[in-house]
XYZ file of C-alpha atoms in Angstrom:
423
model
C 0.000 0.000 0.000
C 1.167 3.558 -0.695
C 1.496 5.921 2.258
C 2.919 9.405 2.834
C 5.414 9.439 5.719
C 8.006 11.821 7.125
C 11.450 10.938 8.469
C 11.734 12.845 11.727
C 15.503 13.348 11.756
C 15.691 15.190 8.427
C 12.059 16.093 7.846
C 12.079 14.469 4.402
C 8.612 13.520 3.162
C 8.280 10.472 0.952
C 5.682 8.150 -0.534
C 6.468 4.581 0.487
C 5.065 1.274 -0.718
C 4.489 -0.425 2.641
C 3.104 -3.833 3.597
C -0.665 -4.030 4.012
C -1.885 -3.420 7.529
C -3.625 -6.032 9.671
C -7.015 -5.917 11.313
C -6.656 -5.328 15.054
C -9.326 -5.884 17.714
C -12.035 -3.250 18.011
C -11.905 -1.660 14.592
C -12.032 -1.761 10.820
C -9.758 -1.796 7.796
C -10.703 1.051 5.450
C -9.678 1.564 1.857
C -9.294 5.323 1.574
C -10.876 7.123 -1.365
C -9.842 10.581 -0.130
C -7.814 12.031 2.730
C -7.630 15.725 3.594
C -4.467 17.761 4.048
C -4.850 19.873 7.186
C -2.683 22.758 6.035
C -2.058 24.469 9.378
C -1.319 21.345 11.410
C 0.688 19.549 8.745
C 2.660 22.625 7.702
C 3.770 23.120 11.315
C 4.664 19.432 11.644
C 6.665 19.459 8.416
C 8.569 22.654 9.206
C 9.396 21.490 12.730
C 10.780 18.182 11.470
C 12.790 19.873 8.712
C 14.442 22.313 11.118
C 17.892 21.765 12.639
C 18.172 20.542 16.228
C 18.494 24.146 17.371
C 15.536 25.099 15.195
C 13.485 22.245 16.630
C 14.371 23.426 20.134
C 13.196 26.972 19.357
C 9.903 25.708 17.918
C 9.192 23.263 20.766
C 10.393 24.726 24.092
C 8.111 22.248 25.879
C 10.192 19.365 24.513
C 13.420 21.138 25.494
C 12.140 21.240 29.064
C 11.488 17.476 28.926
C 15.020 16.872 27.615
C 16.570 18.946 30.415
C 14.559 17.066 33.017
C 15.638 13.769 31.479
C 19.312 14.845 31.636
C 18.924 15.373 35.380
C 17.467 11.875 35.783
C 19.509 9.804 33.321
C 22.541 11.876 32.343
C 23.623 13.616 29.138
C 24.736 10.579 27.080
C 21.645 8.500 27.837
C 19.387 11.451 27.034
C 21.216 12.156 23.761
C 20.766 8.546 22.668
C 17.088 8.674 23.576
C 16.550 11.872 21.559
C 18.408 10.483 18.524
C 16.408 7.271 18.717
C 13.203 9.301 18.836
C 14.238 11.241 15.751
C 15.322 8.114 13.872
C 11.717 7.346 13.154
C 8.982 7.770 10.581
C 5.774 9.665 11.267
C 2.439 9.095 9.578
C 0.834 12.253 8.213
C -2.874 13.038 7.986
C -5.884 12.576 10.253
C -9.086 12.967 8.190
C -10.329 10.670 5.425
C -13.225 8.766 3.872
C -13.509 5.423 2.116
C -14.968 1.922 2.146
C -14.760 -0.718 4.876
C -12.874 -3.819 3.723
C -12.792 -5.724 7.001
C -14.488 -5.393 10.364
C -14.526 -7.181 13.697
C -17.038 -4.836 15.351
C -20.839 -4.918 15.146
C -21.144 -1.267 14.109
C -19.567 -1.753 10.669
C -19.512 -4.344 7.917
C -17.514 -4.678 4.671
C -18.816 -2.313 2.018
C -19.931 0.420 4.431
C -19.043 3.961 3.392
C -17.249 5.641 6.298
C -15.530 8.868 7.346
C -12.548 8.517 9.685
C -10.492 10.713 11.995
C -7.357 10.446 14.106
C -5.899 7.283 12.578
C -6.955 8.472 9.109
C -3.486 8.774 7.590
C -2.603 9.601 3.982
C -2.506 5.924 3.063
C -4.328 3.583 0.706
C -5.314 1.396 3.648
C -5.861 2.376 7.284
C -6.899 0.664 10.485
C -9.422 2.745 12.431
C -10.833 1.972 15.920
C -14.633 2.009 15.960
C -14.988 5.267 17.926
C -13.071 7.179 15.256
C -15.238 6.195 12.301
C -18.820 7.034 11.314
C -21.073 5.803 8.527
C -21.653 8.026 5.489
C -25.078 7.947 3.782
C -25.325 7.588 0.019
C -26.326 11.223 -0.518
C -23.013 12.479 0.944
C -20.042 12.307 -1.436
C -16.886 10.771 0.001
C -14.758 13.744 -1.011
C -16.898 15.951 1.259
C -16.974 13.298 3.978
C -13.155 13.379 4.030
C -13.427 16.781 5.798
C -14.899 14.994 8.839
C -12.096 15.779 11.310
C -11.972 19.470 10.351
C -15.748 19.660 10.718
C -15.646 18.047 14.156
C -12.839 20.376 15.285
C -14.858 23.433 14.241
C -18.001 22.049 15.868
C -16.236 21.365 19.166
C -14.960 24.953 19.186
C -18.528 26.187 18.831
C -19.699 23.901 21.625
C -16.955 25.274 23.873
C -18.183 28.790 23.071
C -21.654 27.849 24.416
C -23.357 29.537 21.485
C -27.038 30.488 21.643
C -29.425 31.355 18.810
C -29.026 34.933 17.563
C -25.685 35.689 19.251
C -22.961 37.816 17.673
C -19.752 35.865 17.017
C -16.391 36.972 15.634
C -14.289 34.347 13.808
C -10.599 35.336 13.666
C -8.967 33.455 10.791
C -10.842 32.499 7.620
C -8.761 29.530 6.559
C -10.156 26.015 6.255
C -11.360 25.630 9.863
C -12.538 29.232 9.982
C -14.735 28.804 6.890
C -16.255 25.609 8.317
C -16.846 27.438 11.613
C -18.722 30.203 9.771
C -21.045 27.645 8.170
C -21.768 25.913 11.467
C -22.451 29.217 13.246
C -24.921 30.253 10.528
C -26.615 26.852 10.760
C -26.931 27.619 14.478
C -28.686 30.955 13.839
C -25.810 33.290 14.730
C -24.718 36.650 13.320
C -21.090 36.300 12.229
C -18.169 38.634 11.573
C -15.204 37.032 9.833
C -11.740 38.578 9.839
C -8.359 37.620 8.435
C -5.037 39.213 7.495
C -5.755 38.223 3.879
C -9.012 38.930 2.034
C -8.540 35.962 -0.315
C -11.401 33.938 1.218
C -13.764 36.830 1.960
C -16.108 36.130 -0.968
C -16.399 32.485 0.029
C -17.063 33.463 3.654
C -19.904 35.706 2.469
C -21.250 32.901 0.310
C -21.345 30.718 3.419
C -23.447 33.359 5.166
C -20.887 35.521 6.955
C -22.714 38.783 7.754
C -19.602 40.955 7.739
C -15.980 40.462 6.693
C -13.063 42.763 7.390
C -9.289 42.740 7.312
C -7.600 42.045 10.626
C -6.233 45.541 11.161
C -6.879 48.558 13.375
C -10.242 49.221 11.720
C -11.702 45.827 12.677
C -12.397 46.964 16.247
C -14.691 49.670 14.914
C -16.423 47.147 12.638
C -17.186 44.889 15.613
C -18.473 47.791 17.701
C -20.862 48.944 14.963
C -22.008 45.403 14.179
C -22.815 44.663 17.839
C -24.335 48.114 18.527
C -21.526 48.912 20.915
C -21.984 45.879 23.176
C -19.180 43.719 21.812
C -19.317 40.122 20.595
C -20.941 37.407 22.680
C -18.169 35.031 21.597
C -14.890 35.169 19.714
C -13.485 32.018 18.088
C -9.811 32.054 17.109
C -8.964 29.711 14.224
C -5.572 31.162 13.290
C -2.196 29.454 12.895
C 0.282 31.980 14.265
C 2.665 32.590 17.150
C 1.597 36.236 17.315
C -0.235 37.425 20.417
C -2.357 39.881 18.402
C -5.361 37.553 17.888
C -5.665 37.149 21.674
C -5.237 40.871 22.326
C -7.865 41.839 19.773
C -10.250 39.063 20.875
C -10.308 40.604 24.355
C -11.213 43.962 22.806
C -13.919 42.416 20.584
C -15.696 40.565 23.408
C -18.523 42.023 25.447
C -18.459 42.002 29.232
C -18.603 38.375 30.409
C -18.068 37.229 26.825
C -16.375 33.980 25.765
C -13.144 33.476 23.829
C -12.357 30.034 22.397
C -8.991 29.080 20.913
C -9.401 26.444 18.215
C -6.243 27.132 16.222
C -2.808 28.333 17.339
C -2.089 31.789 18.731
C 0.117 33.528 21.248
C -1.171 33.006 24.780
C 0.212 36.033 26.608
C -3.138 37.213 27.989
C -3.264 40.914 28.936
C -4.712 41.070 32.423
C -6.476 44.448 32.270
C -9.122 43.749 29.629
C -9.494 40.138 30.741
C -10.063 41.282 34.336
C -12.329 44.232 33.583
C -14.690 42.230 31.380
C -14.549 38.999 33.433
C -14.001 37.035 30.226
C -14.078 33.280 29.882
C -11.169 31.920 27.828
C -11.157 28.282 26.733
C -8.923 26.109 24.557
C -10.917 23.642 22.477
C -9.433 20.135 22.340
C -9.637 18.793 18.808
C -12.768 16.772 17.920
C -14.250 16.675 21.430
C -14.436 14.509 24.574
C -12.582 11.251 24.084
C -9.707 12.753 22.107
C -6.325 11.427 23.293
C -8.030 9.048 25.738
C -6.776 5.524 24.876
C -9.695 3.933 26.715
C -12.118 5.728 24.410
C -10.178 5.856 21.149
C -8.281 2.576 21.117
C -10.353 0.316 23.368
C -13.700 1.652 22.168
C -15.137 2.358 25.621
C -17.790 5.023 25.082
C -18.728 7.766 27.531
C -22.308 7.580 28.892
C -24.671 9.501 26.622
C -26.474 11.124 29.543
C -23.270 12.540 31.002
C -21.213 13.309 27.871
C -23.712 14.251 25.199
C -21.164 15.245 22.548
C -18.159 12.949 22.291
C -15.787 13.162 19.343
C -17.687 10.397 17.536
C -21.037 12.068 18.134
C -19.589 15.356 16.851
C -18.460 13.510 13.719
C -21.933 12.023 13.287
C -23.449 15.500 13.632
C -21.220 16.818 10.826
C -22.231 13.991 8.498
C -25.888 14.620 9.342
C -25.561 18.329 8.517
C -23.912 17.436 5.198
C -26.686 14.970 4.425
C -29.348 17.598 5.168
C -27.577 20.195 3.003
C -27.079 22.631 5.886
C -23.311 22.847 5.345
C -21.239 22.484 2.191
C -17.649 21.288 1.910
C -17.668 20.971 -1.879
C -16.777 24.648 -2.354
C -13.775 24.239 -0.063
C -12.087 21.731 -2.383
C -9.421 23.447 -4.473
C -7.140 20.488 -5.279
C -7.394 16.729 -5.749
C -3.952 15.165 -5.977
C -3.373 11.428 -6.656
C -1.425 9.630 -3.917
C 1.398 8.968 -6.397
C 1.897 12.758 -6.680
C 1.142 13.456 -3.034
C 4.346 15.414 -2.408
C 2.904 18.218 -4.533
C 0.408 18.885 -1.732
C 3.266 19.644 0.652
C 4.896 21.922 -1.883
C 1.647 23.894 -1.803
C 1.258 24.195 1.965
C 4.944 25.003 2.526
C 4.812 27.669 -0.229
C 7.370 25.968 -2.486
C 4.637 26.307 -5.091
C 2.936 29.719 -5.012
C -0.679 28.826 -5.646
C -3.843 29.611 -3.649
C -5.482 26.665 -1.908
C -8.061 25.825 0.765
C -9.022 22.151 0.837
C -6.402 19.790 -0.618
C -7.498 16.170 -1.004
C -5.220 13.201 -1.571
C -7.047 10.919 -3.980
C -6.737 7.122 -4.059
C -7.585 4.433 -6.576
C -11.208 3.456 -5.968
C -10.778 -0.046 -7.386
C -11.173 -2.680 -4.634
C -7.854 -3.900 -3.251
C -7.656 -7.431 -4.650
C -5.359 -8.666 -1.911
C -8.148 -8.003 0.587
C -10.766 -10.043 -1.243
C -9.642 -13.168 0.546
C -11.829 -16.010 1.632
C -10.035 -16.504 4.939
C -10.439 -12.909 6.070
C -14.081 -12.697 5.072
C -14.951 -15.960 6.765
C -12.997 -15.286 9.935
C -13.967 -11.722 10.659
C -16.635 -10.231 8.452
C -19.581 -12.531 8.978
C -20.702 -15.459 11.059
C -19.950 -19.015 9.979
C -22.600 -20.386 7.645
C -23.640 -16.983 6.300
C -21.153 -16.865 3.407
C -22.036 -18.011 -0.095
C -18.948 -18.281 -2.329
C -18.432 -18.437 -6.055
C -14.983 -20.009 -6.630
C -12.817 -19.350 -9.707
C -9.733 -21.496 -10.276
C -9.700 -24.975 -8.712
C -6.053 -25.910 -9.194
C -3.763 -27.899 -6.877
C -3.329 -25.072 -4.361
C -7.056 -24.439 -4.188
C -7.865 -28.152 -3.817
C -5.174 -28.699 -1.206
C -5.595 -25.575 0.942
C -8.484 -23.241 0.097
C -11.418 -25.555 -0.602
C -10.799 -27.786 2.452
C -10.647 -24.656 4.617
C -13.983 -23.485 3.243
C -15.600 -26.874 3.789
C -14.267 -26.965 7.349
C -15.889 -23.559 8.042
C -19.270 -24.602 6.594
C -19.190 -22.099 3.735
C -21.711 -22.683 0.939
C -19.906 -23.160 -2.402
C -22.522 -21.927 -4.864
C -20.503 -22.086 -8.096
C -17.081 -23.357 -9.152
C -15.357 -22.281 -12.360
C -12.117 -23.891 -13.644
């Protein structure tokens, strides 16, 4: 199978032909049709890995702190070896995709189901996905739109953290991919929305998605917010930027009304000025990815769900909500797609997001061959994991020595019905 990976020591990105993955307990094997490049997240990951050791240290001071603590515990040489070993590794890229189930050992999915996947949804022809990170996709939702599932869930969780009510005024800082999805979800929720960005490239699209006002992120934007909210300030401000600058936070505090809410979905400087924060008694929250369950191995890997009555919106339920909104036509991801790049040419996507190629983009999809993977149409796998014994009816082509010695006896032993045999 083809997969896009990055070598952590040098940052080199490559497309490798790797062995097919195996079905693990509690999940499904999915043949990807599309996977989405998350420009902000993946650009940061790529640039960090491609930096020198000193550059990596500057970008990740949190990891430097861990290294220094490890030196105190284990010594310099042992720590150096541990760091080098960590860097001598390959990292999977990508976390949002859609495709077809090939194998399943969980009741929720069966082979042939159309699914959207998050978290383990790498840029790969085949992926293994635990059941809580996949949702079914109805026939009226195209798989290229369904591949935006993780981005949709991230935007939705940010809105949930903002505790939005019908008719509220909301400012979205950053009109990139997540910002444009956030605008759509806010309008579907009956909000009045101001969108702002340092670049007006996506302003027309934001308006098309229902944004009531758009403005450049400059000194004039404060006046725009004041006029729009009749001098009260915004009920909520959602930051979907990808920057180390502290300006989005500083301006968000100015935009917000007294006792307003600020939610950080993207990346921004976190040096919070005390005066405005104190005077307005603001609530500032960082939204964690797709929602409750994210980064919890009990939920994500073991499939242990949170009780519905106590955690209404888990990451899986957020994903299901996005698919439902797509199915009902209340949001649209089709207009976000600017590129579809075959997996064989996948490195071109990274040239785009790292600005090696100067070309405007929003949603970049990696596209995969939609022909069924022949190596997965295997009798043994289907009998063992996909269905119960006795439920499989097989048409068999090619009854040579190998088939007579190994395959047909195995089928007979497992009580499979041989409907037709062609030789």
